[in-house]
Amino acid sequence: MKLILIEDEPLVAQRLERFCREILGAELEKLHVASSFDEAAGWLAEHPVDVALLDLNLEGRDGMELLRRSVAGAFHTVIVSANTDRALEAFQYGVLDFVPKPFTRERLTQAFERARGTITRGAGTAKNLAVRKAGRVELIAVDDVLFAQGAGNYSELVLVNGRRELHDKTLEKLAAILPPDFERLHKSYLVRLSAIKALHASEGSHYEAELKNGPRLPVGRTRYKELRAKLA
Amino acid sequence: MRPRFFSLLLVLFACAALASVSAQPDLRIRHGDDPRWASPDWDDADWTRITMDEYPAAAGPFWVRIRLEQPGPMHHAPRPDQTEVLVPPERYVYRWSAEPESSFDALFLPAVYSFELFFDGRLLARSGVVGHDRESEVPGLLDHLVRIPDDLRGGTSHLLAIRMSTYHYNFPATHFSATPWPVNMARRLRHEARLPVFPLVGAVCSLLTAAISLVLMRLGERRRALALVAAVSVVLAVFYGLIAVRWLYPYTYDWHYPRLLAITWVMTVASVLLVGLLVEQFNAPWKAWWLAGLVPLLAAAWQMSPIYELKVLWICRAMLLVALALAGWACWRRRPGAWPALAGVIVALLVVRTERRAFLDPTFFLTIEALVLLVFAAVGAQVQAGRRAAREARLTAARMEIELLKKNLQPHFLLNTLTAVSEVIEADPPGAVRFIDDLAAEFRSLAAMSGERLVPLQRELDLCRAHLKVISRRTGRDIGLAVEGARDEALVPPAIFLTLIENGLVHQRAESGAEFRLRAHVTDETARYEFFSPGSKRPDDRPAGGTGLRYVQARLEESFRGQWTFSQGAVAGGWETVIGWRTARPGSEEAAP
């Protein structure tokens, strides 16, 4: 696992680094500590990362803009902050977890388990998804997303109005932060359950989900039964 | 004195020249003593004719004979309801009437002498004992209402003979005026019953006003205007009491002069106090000059008339003239309550007239009392405004105290610090103890300041250094504080420089080894502090009025109302904030210079 710690206070950064090394052990491939978001952004531009641990209040400044830029990335963002009053807002931006300061090793372990996917999904509360557009970050309301289609290291968000937006996160990472209403139909599709009109089975164990606005999406053979039960 | 002042006096007292000119009644006097002189038939042709103002003082016994005549057919008879109005030539002209309520059936004598009164030769009244010298004379009561027997009424001519002595007449004049008034007895009695009412009402109102003022002062309203209201009210109550005493507690005529003298002096004192009250209430400049201007007017008023009742009215008019100028000035400067006071003074000036008339009638009492109450109302409004301001100041102080305590509890600072402490405890236990000591020192300093409006600069600097120690431990950057020209004992609002340090740490990126700098220029009356925050400005713009700056400005306003300055701006290598205030009167309500 590749980590970046974005924390301006040396002692806190030191504690985070120590815990990360203890928790992840050999699983930790790389760890970089940045004391500012700009420094982190420079590093992220050249290095792939799985999880970013971000302090919301870097050097006393409000970190929501930093958060928007962070959650638009391909990696998971875990907030480590004293500003617990901003936790709900952070979750709505699509962070994976919010670890309040002062933190313990156990709480940080829980955050990493969530990042690994060890903890089953269902806690996702994102209400917005950040997408990069021509050097800026735009927020898309999760309510406007019909389904997401995997596209390699990216995802394509298909919106209710038919518009398509490219998101930096993989489908797996999106699944971790989207609300439980989104269901994995297929290795390449994540669909809002309420958007499914009907399930169709055809010859050769070929299954499809018909969406209310027309399109038909393939349903994985292993997921069909579970999906039918949920829609019943 | 300057010619302009004489001109002013001339205008002021112009109506003094309007003294009434009257025809003289048939009044004759003879020194000596002979009981036969009481007879209406006695030939007094060789007696000395005098005017009503030529009764001799400190003399006696002597006799005065006055003829009462029916008016001729063309003579304008006075209306019965004017019996109490002094119109000299007419008062000896009477008309017997069949109507009980309108006829003259008595004589009213305000007698500053001892006497025996004969009507058509019959002794009707005696007051004291007429004497040959001061020792043998016994002074009688001042006021007398003598009923004329029914059988003596009627006819066209009557003779009033008075045997008198005046050895206890102690006015400075050598002659005096004596006036037996023909009156209707029933109406006169009702009139006399009403006479003390207005003075008593005035006295009660004045005492109540004084009591309320004193209670307000007792409750903590230490205003000079309130003390003056109380003083004016007490003096006016004495004034009213002296007026009323004549009708409530009849006294011998030798006390009349001391009473009138006291009334005149009391009115003089009341005038000075009333002008002083207006000067204080409207916060007029050159306070002593207003009072100095009143003094010659009062001195002139004392000389305007030998009659003490009229002296009082002139004194009152002089006071009202100065009050008019003061209230006019206050209106011009838009002082609260000035317009009602001006209106009250104008009404009072119109009411207080000095032509010869009934002394101090009800309108006089009502007007003077209304004027005092108007000023009192203005003081009351000021007290209310002052209390509101004090309440707001208390709320501000409470809010500031909470703001100060919040600096202790600010989540970002506290939780980040606890996180850092957690790390140091595990990684470097001895260092953790020092860290906790530094943190405790900052918290102790802050806690000691909560509830204070001003603290010595030394304590503020200790707090700043404790905070910088904690920050240095947390951030690993060694940031110091240099101070120049400061007086340790100089008072400053708590945590204002701490707030500037916090702002500096947030908005500037100071490298390790940098220093905040405080340069002080403090005198006994003013203070000026230049505070430099080191470091390059962060990319984001500095907010114009963040929480920290609002705290600093609210603290300055709380302690130096309207007498402080605050400015800030970028300078080479950092950011400078300049704060100044006047230290002479912290919390003063006076406007900033």
PDB file of C-alpha atoms in Angstrom, chain A residues 17-193:
ATOM      1  CA  GLU A  17       3.954   7.676  10.316  1.00  0.00           C
ATOM      2  CA  ARG A  18       4.841   5.502  13.278  1.00  0.00           C
ATOM      3  CA  PHE A  19       1.339   4.050  13.495  1.00  0.00           C
ATOM      4  CA  CYS A  20       1.119   3.482   9.723  1.00  0.00           C
ATOM      5  CA  ARG A  21       4.333   1.531   9.763  1.00  0.00           C
ATOM      6  CA  GLU A  22       3.220  -0.528  12.745  1.00  0.00           C
ATOM      7  CA  ILE A  23      -0.231  -1.249  11.308  1.00  0.00           C
ATOM      8  CA  LEU A  24       0.662  -1.969   7.732  1.00  0.00           C
ATOM      9  CA  GLY A  25       4.032  -3.617   8.331  1.00  0.00           C
ATOM     10  CA  ALA A  26       5.257  -5.254   5.185  1.00  0.00           C
ATOM     11  CA  GLU A  27       2.093  -4.235   3.391  1.00  0.00           C
ATOM     12  CA  LEU A  28       3.376  -0.677   3.338  1.00  0.00           C
ATOM     13  CA  GLU A  29       5.136  -0.191   0.053  1.00  0.00           C
ATOM     14  CA  LYS A  30       5.826   3.507   0.253  1.00  0.00           C
ATOM     15  CA  LEU A  31       5.084   6.367   2.656  1.00  0.00           C
ATOM     16  CA  HIS A  32       5.638  10.041   2.002  1.00  0.00           C
ATOM     17  CA  VAL A  33       5.059  12.867   4.461  1.00  0.00           C
ATOM     18  CA  ALA A  34       4.091  16.292   3.092  1.00  0.00           C
ATOM     19  CA  SER A  35       3.614  19.355   5.281  1.00  0.00           C
ATOM     20  CA  SER A  36       1.433  21.209   2.788  1.00  0.00           C
ATOM     21  CA  PHE A  37      -1.085  20.277   0.180  1.00  0.00           C
ATOM     22  CA  ASP A  38       0.908  21.930  -2.572  1.00  0.00           C
ATOM     23  CA  GLU A  39       3.894  19.841  -1.661  1.00  0.00           C
ATOM     24  CA  ALA A  40       1.654  16.773  -1.614  1.00  0.00           C
ATOM     25  CA  ALA A  41       0.088  17.673  -4.966  1.00  0.00           C
ATOM     26  CA  GLY A  42       3.539  17.863  -6.520  1.00  0.00           C
ATOM     27  CA  TRP A  43       4.425  14.473  -5.152  1.00  0.00           C
ATOM     28  CA  LEU A  44       1.080  12.941  -6.175  1.00  0.00           C
ATOM     29  CA  ALA A  45       1.531  14.144  -9.743  1.00  0.00           C
ATOM     30  CA  GLU A  46       4.478  11.805 -10.104  1.00  0.00           C
ATOM     31  CA  HIS A  47       3.701   8.975  -7.728  1.00  0.00           C
ATOM     32  CA  PRO A  48       0.696   6.682  -7.545  1.00  0.00           C
ATOM     33  CA  VAL A  49      -0.933   6.480  -4.117  1.00  0.00           C
ATOM     34  CA  ASP A  50      -3.563   4.239  -2.582  1.00  0.00           C
ATOM     35  CA  VAL A  51      -4.500   6.268   0.482  1.00  0.00           C
ATOM     36  CA  ALA A  52      -3.973   9.891   1.460  1.00  0.00           C
ATOM     37  CA  LEU A  53      -4.171  10.821   5.158  1.00  0.00           C
ATOM     38  CA  LEU A  54      -5.143  14.495   5.152  1.00  0.00           C
ATOM     39  CA  ASP A  55      -5.322  17.089   7.927  1.00  0.00           C
ATOM     40  CA  LEU A  56      -8.274  19.347   7.192  1.00  0.00           C
ATOM     41  CA  ASN A  57      -6.692  22.362   8.814  1.00  0.00           C
ATOM     42  CA  LEU A  58      -3.232  22.790   7.443  1.00  0.00           C
ATOM     43  CA  GLU A  59      -1.453  25.655   9.194  1.00  0.00           C
ATOM     44  CA  GLY A  60      -4.686  27.071  10.437  1.00  0.00           C
ATOM     45  CA  ARG A  61      -6.362  27.324   7.051  1.00  0.00           C
ATOM     46  CA  ASP A  62      -9.762  25.908   6.174  1.00  0.00           C
ATOM     47  CA  GLY A  63      -9.097  22.697   4.267  1.00  0.00           C
ATOM     48  CA  MET A  64     -12.330  22.188   2.332  1.00  0.00           C
ATOM     49  CA  GLU A  65     -10.780  23.241  -0.945  1.00  0.00           C
ATOM     50  CA  LEU A  66      -7.914  20.859  -0.238  1.00  0.00           C
ATOM     51  CA  LEU A  67     -10.503  18.191   0.465  1.00  0.00           C
ATOM     52  CA  ARG A  68     -12.268  18.740  -2.872  1.00  0.00           C
ATOM     53  CA  ARG A  69      -9.014  18.387  -4.725  1.00  0.00           C
ATOM     54  CA  SER A  70      -8.074  15.328  -2.714  1.00  0.00           C
ATOM     55  CA  VAL A  71     -11.328  13.400  -3.149  1.00  0.00           C
ATOM     56  CA  ALA A  72     -11.177  13.986  -6.893  1.00  0.00           C
ATOM     57  CA  GLY A  73      -8.011  11.879  -6.967  1.00  0.00           C
ATOM     58  CA  ALA A  74      -7.773   8.190  -7.782  1.00  0.00           C
ATOM     59  CA  PHE A  75      -6.794   7.354  -4.212  1.00  0.00           C
ATOM     60  CA  HIS A  76      -8.853   7.053  -1.039  1.00  0.00           C
ATOM     61  CA  THR A  77      -8.822  10.043   1.262  1.00  0.00           C
ATOM     62  CA  VAL A  78      -8.857   9.543   5.017  1.00  0.00           C
ATOM     63  CA  ILE A  79      -9.243  12.745   7.009  1.00  0.00           C
ATOM     64  CA  VAL A  80      -7.221  12.984  10.236  1.00  0.00           C
ATOM     65  CA  SER A  81      -8.385  16.171  11.874  1.00  0.00           C
ATOM     66  CA  ALA A  82      -9.326  17.937  15.074  1.00  0.00           C
ATOM     67  CA  ASN A  83     -12.269  19.562  13.303  1.00  0.00           C
ATOM     68  CA  THR A  84     -14.812  16.859  14.037  1.00  0.00           C
ATOM     69  CA  ASP A  85     -17.609  19.322  13.337  1.00  0.00           C
ATOM     70  CA  ARG A  86     -16.643  19.054   9.666  1.00  0.00           C
ATOM     71  CA  ALA A  87     -16.818  15.241   9.566  1.00  0.00           C
ATOM     72  CA  LEU A  88     -20.307  15.031   8.087  1.00  0.00           C
ATOM     73  CA  GLU A  89     -19.389  17.527   5.406  1.00  0.00           C
ATOM     74  CA  ALA A  90     -16.224  15.578   4.639  1.00  0.00           C
ATOM     75  CA  PHE A  91     -18.140  12.341   4.236  1.00  0.00           C
ATOM     76  CA  GLN A  92     -20.509  14.072   1.857  1.00  0.00           C
ATOM     77  CA  TYR A  93     -17.510  14.957  -0.278  1.00  0.00           C
ATOM     78  CA  GLY A  94     -16.669  11.289  -0.533  1.00  0.00           C
ATOM     79  CA  VAL A  95     -13.898  10.661   1.960  1.00  0.00           C
ATOM     80  CA  LEU A  96     -13.393   7.074   3.019  1.00  0.00           C
ATOM     81  CA  ASP A  97     -13.062   7.757   6.736  1.00  0.00           C
ATOM     82  CA  PHE A  98     -12.700  10.540   9.269  1.00  0.00           C
ATOM     83  CA  VAL A  99     -10.244   9.907  12.102  1.00  0.00           C
ATOM     84  CA  PRO A 100     -10.604  12.500  14.865  1.00  0.00           C
ATOM     85  CA  LYS A 101      -7.550  13.831  16.716  1.00  0.00           C
ATOM     86  CA  PRO A 102      -6.143  12.804  19.065  1.00  0.00           C
ATOM     87  CA  PHE A 103      -6.189   9.342  17.518  1.00  0.00           C
ATOM     88  CA  THR A 104      -5.179   5.880  18.625  1.00  0.00           C
ATOM     89  CA  ARG A 105      -3.538   3.071  16.792  1.00  0.00           C
ATOM     90  CA  GLU A 106      -6.802   1.099  16.881  1.00  0.00           C
ATOM     91  CA  ARG A 107      -8.787   3.841  15.205  1.00  0.00           C
ATOM     92  CA  LEU A 108      -6.207   4.206  12.473  1.00  0.00           C
ATOM     93  CA  THR A 109      -6.225   0.426  11.973  1.00  0.00           C
ATOM     94  CA  GLN A 110      -9.967   0.602  11.374  1.00  0.00           C
ATOM     95  CA  ALA A 111      -9.456   3.247   8.712  1.00  0.00           C
ATOM     96  CA  PHE A 112      -6.907   1.090   6.913  1.00  0.00           C
ATOM     97  CA  GLU A 113      -9.232  -1.921   7.074  1.00  0.00           C
ATOM     98  CA  ARG A 114     -11.841   0.182   5.367  1.00  0.00           C
ATOM     99  CA  ALA A 115      -9.314   1.180   2.734  1.00  0.00           C
ATOM    100  CA  ARG A 116      -8.379  -2.428   2.151  1.00  0.00           C
ATOM    101  CA  GLY A 117     -12.042  -3.332   1.801  1.00  0.00           C
ATOM    102  CA  THR A 118     -11.853  -5.651   4.771  1.00  0.00           C
ATOM    103  CA  ILE A 119     -14.856  -3.879   6.215  1.00  0.00           C
ATOM    104  CA  THR A 120     -17.844  -4.544   3.967  1.00  0.00           C
ATOM    105  CA  ARG A 121     -19.208  -1.533   2.316  1.00  0.00           C
ATOM    106  CA  GLY A 122     -22.370   0.110   3.342  1.00  0.00           C
ATOM    107  CA  ALA A 123     -21.061   3.028   5.269  1.00  0.00           C
ATOM    108  CA  GLY A 124     -20.560   5.215   2.219  1.00  0.00           C
ATOM    109  CA  THR A 125     -22.262   8.542   2.681  1.00  0.00           C
ATOM    110  CA  ALA A 126     -20.881  10.586  -0.194  1.00  0.00           C
ATOM    111  CA  LYS A 127     -23.371  13.075  -1.521  1.00  0.00           C
ATOM    112  CA  ASN A 128     -20.988  14.567  -4.058  1.00  0.00           C
ATOM    113  CA  LEU A 129     -18.315  13.204  -6.291  1.00  0.00           C
ATOM    114  CA  ALA A 130     -15.460  15.441  -7.326  1.00  0.00           C
ATOM    115  CA  VAL A 131     -14.311  15.236 -10.947  1.00  0.00           C
ATOM    116  CA  ARG A 132     -11.417  17.069 -12.507  1.00  0.00           C
ATOM    117  CA  LYS A 133     -12.225  19.232 -15.457  1.00  0.00           C
ATOM    118  CA  ALA A 134      -9.661  21.320 -17.277  1.00  0.00           C
ATOM    119  CA  GLY A 135      -7.584  21.998 -14.203  1.00  0.00           C
ATOM    120  CA  ARG A 136     -10.464  22.585 -11.855  1.00  0.00           C
ATOM    121  CA  VAL A 137     -12.557  20.361  -9.627  1.00  0.00           C
ATOM    122  CA  GLU A 138     -16.298  20.099 -10.164  1.00  0.00           C
ATOM    123  CA  LEU A 139     -18.692  18.515  -7.723  1.00  0.00           C
ATOM    124  CA  ILE A 140     -21.398  16.199  -9.065  1.00  0.00           C
ATOM    125  CA  ALA A 141     -24.318  15.332  -6.825  1.00  0.00           C
ATOM    126  CA  VAL A 142     -24.482  11.609  -6.141  1.00  0.00           C
ATOM    127  CA  ASP A 143     -28.266  11.839  -6.610  1.00  0.00           C
ATOM    128  CA  ASP A 144     -27.634  12.733 -10.253  1.00  0.00           C
ATOM    129  CA  VAL A 145     -25.567   9.584 -10.869  1.00  0.00           C
ATOM    130  CA  LEU A 146     -27.466   6.725 -12.576  1.00  0.00           C
ATOM    131  CA  PHE A 147     -24.611   4.281 -12.766  1.00  0.00           C
ATOM    132  CA  ALA A 148     -20.859   4.106 -13.006  1.00  0.00           C
ATOM    133  CA  GLN A 149     -18.958   2.110 -15.557  1.00  0.00           C
ATOM    134  CA  GLY A 150     -15.429   0.902 -14.961  1.00  0.00           C
ATOM    135  CA  ALA A 151     -12.830   2.187 -17.392  1.00  0.00           C
ATOM    136  CA  GLY A 152      -9.500   0.724 -16.317  1.00  0.00           C
ATOM    137  CA  ASN A 153      -8.007   2.943 -13.614  1.00  0.00           C
ATOM    138  CA  TYR A 154     -10.927   5.330 -13.981  1.00  0.00           C
ATOM    139  CA  SER A 155     -14.695   5.239 -13.831  1.00  0.00           C
ATOM    140  CA  GLU A 156     -17.241   6.782 -16.094  1.00  0.00           C
ATOM    141  CA  LEU A 157     -20.196   8.322 -14.308  1.00  0.00           C
ATOM    142  CA  VAL A 158     -23.434   8.239 -16.261  1.00  0.00           C
ATOM    143  CA  LEU A 159     -25.790  10.886 -15.035  1.00  0.00           C
ATOM    144  CA  VAL A 160     -29.576  10.988 -15.066  1.00  0.00           C
ATOM    145  CA  ASN A 161     -29.498  13.543 -17.868  1.00  0.00           C
ATOM    146  CA  GLY A 162     -27.346  11.233 -19.996  1.00  0.00           C
ATOM    147  CA  ARG A 163     -24.162  13.230 -19.485  1.00  0.00           C
ATOM    148  CA  ARG A 164     -21.003  11.206 -18.879  1.00  0.00           C
ATOM    149  CA  GLU A 165     -18.145  12.301 -16.620  1.00  0.00           C
ATOM    150  CA  LEU A 166     -14.789  10.666 -16.033  1.00  0.00           C
ATOM    151  CA  HIS A 167     -13.839  10.067 -12.390  1.00  0.00           C
ATOM    152  CA  ASP A 168     -10.286   9.332 -11.273  1.00  0.00           C
ATOM    153  CA  LYS A 169     -11.246   6.554  -8.855  1.00  0.00           C
ATOM    154  CA  THR A 170     -11.587   2.932  -9.802  1.00  0.00           C
ATOM    155  CA  LEU A 171     -14.992   1.274  -9.569  1.00  0.00           C
ATOM    156  CA  GLU A 172     -13.851  -0.516  -6.406  1.00  0.00           C
ATOM    157  CA  LYS A 173     -12.911   2.756  -4.728  1.00  0.00           C
ATOM    158  CA  LEU A 174     -16.173   4.384  -5.804  1.00  0.00           C
ATOM    159  CA  ALA A 175     -18.091   1.454  -4.363  1.00  0.00           C
ATOM    160  CA  ALA A 176     -16.436   2.162  -1.000  1.00  0.00           C
ATOM    161  CA  ILE A 177     -17.671   5.695  -0.784  1.00  0.00           C
ATOM    162  CA  LEU A 178     -21.052   5.644  -2.589  1.00  0.00           C
ATOM    163  CA  PRO A 179     -24.218   5.067  -0.563  1.00  0.00           C
ATOM    164  CA  PRO A 180     -25.552   1.483  -0.107  1.00  0.00           C
ATOM    165  CA  ASP A 181     -28.179   2.243  -2.765  1.00  0.00           C
ATOM    166  CA  PHE A 182     -25.491   1.602  -5.383  1.00  0.00           C
ATOM    167  CA  GLU A 183     -25.027  -2.072  -6.253  1.00  0.00           C
ATOM    168  CA  ARG A 184     -22.347  -3.816  -8.227  1.00  0.00           C
ATOM    169  CA  LEU A 185     -24.186  -5.533 -11.173  1.00  0.00           C
ATOM    170  CA  HIS A 186     -21.133  -6.588 -12.955  1.00  0.00           C
ATOM    171  CA  LYS A 187     -17.375  -6.209 -12.679  1.00  0.00           C
ATOM    172  CA  SER A 188     -17.764  -3.119 -14.845  1.00  0.00           C
ATOM    173  CA  TYR A 189     -21.018  -1.597 -13.558  1.00  0.00           C
ATOM    174  CA  LEU A 190     -22.166   0.024 -10.348  1.00  0.00           C
ATOM    175  CA  VAL A 191     -25.872   0.927 -10.532  1.00  0.00           C
ATOM    176  CA  ARG A 192     -28.351   2.703  -8.369  1.00  0.00           C
ATOM    177  CA  LEU A 193     -30.904   0.051  -7.388  1.00  0.00           C
TER     178      LEU A 193
END
